[in-house]
Amino acid sequence: MRTARMLVLLGLLLAAGCAGRDTTTGATAVAGPSPSGLAAASCGDIRLAQSQAAPEQALKCLIDAATAHRAAELVITGPTTEGDPITWRYTSTTAGTVILVIDSRQDRWAGTSAKLTTQTCTGPVLRPGMIDFASCTDPVPTAP
């Protein structure tokens, strides 16, 4: 029984050490289920501060899943220059594509261009602080 308690305690300590702030970028990783509720692995729900790049580990997670034709999801929320949040939701599919939903509805300075759009992308590639794609469809307005 004592050994089991020690293993549980060790597991909790290890989990606590892995969660929280990413010391290389200052981005906060939020643990939890896939934000869309899909049966997909979560690559993270990242909240960035001004001028921060997304953690490379989270980006690689999504790219690796798409390349392997596995379902996974990564959500990144970052501020505009004025501080309004924009959210990018990347969902890799078993077909190897990535569905990208961009939510700019809270951007007070976007005027009529503030909206929710969806694109289907292929060929994800890691770039410094971001995911780039070989190709994407044109953004399509999406109902909330």
PDB file of C-alpha atoms in Angstrom:
ATOM      1  CA  MET A   1       0.000   0.000   0.000  1.00  0.00           C
ATOM      2  CA  ARG A   2       2.814   2.384   0.875  1.00  0.00           C
ATOM      3  CA  THR A   3       4.526   1.625  -2.458  1.00  0.00           C
ATOM      4  CA  ALA A   4       1.292   2.366  -4.341  1.00  0.00           C
ATOM      5  CA  ARG A   5       0.954   5.726  -2.551  1.00  0.00           C
ATOM      6  CA  MET A   6       4.544   6.609  -3.412  1.00  0.00           C
ATOM      7  CA  LEU A   7       3.952   5.745  -7.079  1.00  0.00           C
ATOM      8  CA  VAL A   8       0.804   7.898  -7.153  1.00  0.00           C
ATOM      9  CA  LEU A   9       2.669  10.766  -5.473  1.00  0.00           C
ATOM     10  CA  LEU A  10       5.576  10.398  -7.912  1.00  0.00           C
ATOM     11  CA  GLY A  11       3.113  10.415 -10.819  1.00  0.00           C
ATOM     12  CA  LEU A  12       1.464  13.596  -9.531  1.00  0.00           C
ATOM     13  CA  LEU A  13       4.820  15.309  -9.074  1.00  0.00           C
ATOM     14  CA  LEU A  14       5.918  14.339 -12.580  1.00  0.00           C
ATOM     15  CA  ALA A  15       2.623  15.560 -14.038  1.00  0.00           C
ATOM     16  CA  ALA A  16       2.933  18.848 -12.178  1.00  0.00           C
ATOM     17  CA  GLY A  17       6.421  19.308 -13.570  1.00  0.00           C
ATOM     18  CA  CYS A  18       5.165  18.779 -17.128  1.00  0.00           C
ATOM     19  CA  ALA A  19       2.142  21.087 -16.954  1.00  0.00           C
ATOM     20  CA  GLY A  20       1.963  24.837 -16.708  1.00  0.00           C
ATOM     21  CA  ARG A  21       4.279  27.385 -18.210  1.00  0.00           C
ATOM     22  CA  ASP A  22       6.579  26.604 -21.091  1.00  0.00           C
ATOM     23  CA  THR A  23       9.824  28.234 -19.980  1.00  0.00           C
ATOM     24  CA  THR A  24      11.172  28.702 -23.504  1.00  0.00           C
ATOM     25  CA  THR A  25       8.297  30.829 -24.806  1.00  0.00           C
ATOM     26  CA  GLY A  26       6.257  31.752 -21.766  1.00  0.00           C
ATOM     27  CA  ALA A  27       3.188  30.181 -23.391  1.00  0.00           C
ATOM     28  CA  THR A  28       0.755  28.454 -21.097  1.00  0.00           C
ATOM     29  CA  ALA A  29      -0.312  24.921 -21.992  1.00  0.00           C
ATOM     30  CA  VAL A  30      -3.758  24.035 -20.684  1.00  0.00           C
ATOM     31  CA  ALA A  31      -4.318  20.336 -20.041  1.00  0.00           C
ATOM     32  CA  GLY A  32      -7.650  18.744 -20.826  1.00  0.00           C
ATOM     33  CA  PRO A  33      -9.715  16.866 -23.387  1.00  0.00           C
ATOM     34  CA  SER A  34      -9.838  17.721 -27.075  1.00  0.00           C
ATOM     35  CA  PRO A  35     -11.493  21.175 -27.240  1.00  0.00           C
ATOM     36  CA  SER A  36     -13.911  20.160 -30.024  1.00  0.00           C
ATOM     37  CA  GLY A  37     -15.058  17.023 -28.232  1.00  0.00           C
ATOM     38  CA  LEU A  38     -13.866  14.887 -31.157  1.00  0.00           C
ATOM     39  CA  ALA A  39     -12.191  11.551 -30.539  1.00  0.00           C
ATOM     40  CA  ALA A  40      -8.824  13.153 -31.211  1.00  0.00           C
ATOM     41  CA  ALA A  41      -5.569  13.377 -29.328  1.00  0.00           C
ATOM     42  CA  SER A  42      -4.964  16.803 -27.834  1.00  0.00           C
ATOM     43  CA  CYS A  43      -1.767  18.564 -28.857  1.00  0.00           C
ATOM     44  CA  GLY A  44      -2.644  21.387 -26.490  1.00  0.00           C
ATOM     45  CA  ASP A  45      -4.746  24.449 -25.866  1.00  0.00           C
ATOM     46  CA  ILE A  46      -2.135  27.204 -25.932  1.00  0.00           C
ATOM     47  CA  ARG A  47      -2.652  30.808 -24.849  1.00  0.00           C
ATOM     48  CA  LEU A  48       0.069  33.132 -26.111  1.00  0.00           C
ATOM     49  CA  ALA A  49       1.032  36.560 -24.837  1.00  0.00           C
ATOM     50  CA  GLN A  50       1.990  39.392 -27.185  1.00  0.00           C
ATOM     51  CA  SER A  51       4.897  38.486 -29.540  1.00  0.00           C
ATOM     52  CA  GLN A  52       5.173  34.879 -28.326  1.00  0.00           C
ATOM     53  CA  ALA A  53       5.613  31.928 -30.642  1.00  0.00           C
ATOM     54  CA  ALA A  54       3.758  28.665 -30.176  1.00  0.00           C
ATOM     55  CA  PRO A  55       5.771  25.912 -28.451  1.00  0.00           C
ATOM     56  CA  GLU A  56       7.538  23.721 -31.007  1.00  0.00           C
ATOM     57  CA  GLN A  57       6.463  20.529 -29.213  1.00  0.00           C
ATOM     58  CA  ALA A  58       2.759  21.347 -29.710  1.00  0.00           C
ATOM     59  CA  LEU A  59       3.282  22.197 -33.389  1.00  0.00           C
ATOM     60  CA  LYS A  60       5.244  18.988 -33.992  1.00  0.00           C
ATOM     61  CA  CYS A  61       2.492  16.981 -32.273  1.00  0.00           C
ATOM     62  CA  LEU A  62      -0.088  18.199 -34.802  1.00  0.00           C
ATOM     63  CA  ILE A  63       2.243  17.791 -37.798  1.00  0.00           C
ATOM     64  CA  ASP A  64       3.222  14.259 -36.732  1.00  0.00           C
ATOM     65  CA  ALA A  65      -0.447  13.303 -36.322  1.00  0.00           C
ATOM     66  CA  ALA A  66      -1.383  14.679 -39.755  1.00  0.00           C
ATOM     67  CA  THR A  67       1.576  12.928 -41.398  1.00  0.00           C
ATOM     68  CA  ALA A  68       0.576   9.631 -39.737  1.00  0.00           C
ATOM     69  CA  HIS A  69      -3.115  10.146 -40.670  1.00  0.00           C
ATOM     70  CA  ARG A  70      -4.155  10.279 -36.997  1.00  0.00           C
ATOM     71  CA  ALA A  71      -6.830  12.556 -35.547  1.00  0.00           C
ATOM     72  CA  ALA A  72      -5.405  15.263 -33.282  1.00  0.00           C
ATOM     73  CA  GLU A  73      -6.266  18.806 -32.314  1.00  0.00           C
ATOM     74  CA  LEU A  74      -4.252  21.892 -31.417  1.00  0.00           C
ATOM     75  CA  VAL A  75      -5.810  25.174 -30.323  1.00  0.00           C
ATOM     76  CA  ILE A  76      -3.728  28.351 -30.218  1.00  0.00           C
ATOM     77  CA  THR A  77      -5.086  31.687 -29.024  1.00  0.00           C
ATOM     78  CA  GLY A  78      -2.953  34.775 -29.460  1.00  0.00           C
ATOM     79  CA  PRO A  79      -3.568  38.502 -29.215  1.00  0.00           C
ATOM     80  CA  THR A  80      -3.782  41.005 -32.049  1.00  0.00           C
ATOM     81  CA  THR A  81      -1.560  44.083 -31.826  1.00  0.00           C
ATOM     82  CA  GLU A  82      -4.358  45.717 -29.828  1.00  0.00           C
ATOM     83  CA  GLY A  83      -4.688  42.695 -27.528  1.00  0.00           C
ATOM     84  CA  ASP A  84      -7.881  41.116 -28.893  1.00  0.00           C
ATOM     85  CA  PRO A  85      -7.811  37.287 -29.007  1.00  0.00           C
ATOM     86  CA  ILE A  86      -7.662  35.357 -32.296  1.00  0.00           C
ATOM     87  CA  THR A  87      -8.008  31.564 -32.099  1.00  0.00           C
ATOM     88  CA  TRP A  88      -6.571  29.042 -34.566  1.00  0.00           C
ATOM     89  CA  ARG A  89      -8.004  25.525 -34.185  1.00  0.00           C
ATOM     90  CA  TYR A  90      -6.045  22.880 -36.113  1.00  0.00           C
ATOM     91  CA  THR A  91      -7.636  19.421 -36.433  1.00  0.00           C
ATOM     92  CA  SER A  92      -5.746  16.689 -38.274  1.00  0.00           C
ATOM     93  CA  THR A  93      -7.856  14.004 -39.924  1.00  0.00           C
ATOM     94  CA  THR A  94      -7.344  10.338 -40.712  1.00  0.00           C
ATOM     95  CA  ALA A  95      -7.155  11.404 -44.377  1.00  0.00           C
ATOM     96  CA  GLY A  96      -3.968  13.350 -43.600  1.00  0.00           C
ATOM     97  CA  THR A  97      -5.543  16.779 -44.063  1.00  0.00           C
ATOM     98  CA  VAL A  98      -5.755  19.536 -41.469  1.00  0.00           C
ATOM     99  CA  ILE A  99      -8.961  21.473 -40.893  1.00  0.00           C
ATOM    100  CA  LEU A 100      -8.074  25.016 -39.804  1.00  0.00           C
ATOM    101  CA  VAL A 101     -10.756  27.121 -38.140  1.00  0.00           C
ATOM    102  CA  ILE A 102      -9.819  30.746 -37.457  1.00  0.00           C
ATOM    103  CA  ASP A 103     -11.983  32.735 -35.041  1.00  0.00           C
ATOM    104  CA  SER A 104     -11.430  36.490 -35.243  1.00  0.00           C
ATOM    105  CA  ARG A 105     -14.900  37.480 -33.986  1.00  0.00           C
ATOM    106  CA  GLN A 106     -13.457  39.128 -30.856  1.00  0.00           C
ATOM    107  CA  ASP A 107     -11.143  41.395 -32.877  1.00  0.00           C
ATOM    108  CA  ARG A 108     -12.749  44.787 -32.239  1.00  0.00           C
ATOM    109  CA  TRP A 109     -10.632  46.464 -34.936  1.00  0.00           C
ATOM    110  CA  ALA A 110     -11.424  43.977 -37.730  1.00  0.00           C
ATOM    111  CA  GLY A 111     -14.821  45.510 -38.476  1.00  0.00           C
ATOM    112  CA  THR A 112     -16.821  43.374 -40.904  1.00  0.00           C
ATOM    113  CA  SER A 113     -13.828  41.112 -41.560  1.00  0.00           C
ATOM    114  CA  ALA A 114     -14.069  39.677 -38.021  1.00  0.00           C
ATOM    115  CA  LYS A 115     -15.513  36.211 -38.515  1.00  0.00           C
ATOM    116  CA  LEU A 116     -15.228  32.481 -38.121  1.00  0.00           C
ATOM    117  CA  THR A 117     -13.664  30.772 -41.170  1.00  0.00           C
ATOM    118  CA  THR A 118     -12.684  27.219 -42.101  1.00  0.00           C
ATOM    119  CA  GLN A 119      -9.991  25.970 -44.464  1.00  0.00           C
ATOM    120  CA  THR A 120      -8.795  22.487 -45.416  1.00  0.00           C
ATOM    121  CA  CYS A 121      -5.016  22.276 -45.670  1.00  0.00           C
ATOM    122  CA  THR A 122      -2.431  19.701 -46.756  1.00  0.00           C
ATOM    123  CA  GLY A 123       1.306  19.245 -46.329  1.00  0.00           C
ATOM    124  CA  PRO A 124       1.907  20.744 -42.875  1.00  0.00           C
ATOM    125  CA  VAL A 125       5.468  21.974 -42.325  1.00  0.00           C
ATOM    126  CA  LEU A 126       7.099  23.304 -39.162  1.00  0.00           C
ATOM    127  CA  ARG A 127       8.326  26.895 -39.416  1.00  0.00           C
ATOM    128  CA  PRO A 128       9.750  28.900 -36.517  1.00  0.00           C
ATOM    129  CA  GLY A 129       6.832  29.363 -34.126  1.00  0.00           C
ATOM    130  CA  MET A 130       4.150  28.276 -36.590  1.00  0.00           C
ATOM    131  CA  ILE A 131       2.721  25.632 -38.915  1.00  0.00           C
ATOM    132  CA  ASP A 132       2.829  26.317 -42.648  1.00  0.00           C
ATOM    133  CA  PHE A 133       1.040  24.283 -45.316  1.00  0.00           C
ATOM    134  CA  ALA A 134       1.783  23.232 -48.895  1.00  0.00           C
ATOM    135  CA  SER A 135      -1.777  24.230 -49.812  1.00  0.00           C
ATOM    136  CA  CYS A 136      -5.055  25.364 -48.267  1.00  0.00           C
ATOM    137  CA  THR A 137      -8.506  25.976 -49.637  1.00  0.00           C
ATOM    138  CA  ASP A 138      -9.819  29.526 -49.594  1.00  0.00           C
ATOM    139  CA  PRO A 139     -11.322  30.496 -46.217  1.00  0.00           C
ATOM    140  CA  VAL A 140     -15.051  29.733 -46.045  1.00  0.00           C
ATOM    141  CA  PRO A 141     -17.279  31.622 -43.579  1.00  0.00           C
ATOM    142  CA  THR A 142     -18.463  29.211 -40.906  1.00  0.00           C
ATOM    143  CA  ALA A 143     -21.551  29.380 -38.702  1.00  0.00           C
ATOM    144  CA  PRO A 144     -20.725  29.453 -34.980  1.00  0.00           C
TER     145      PRO A 144
END
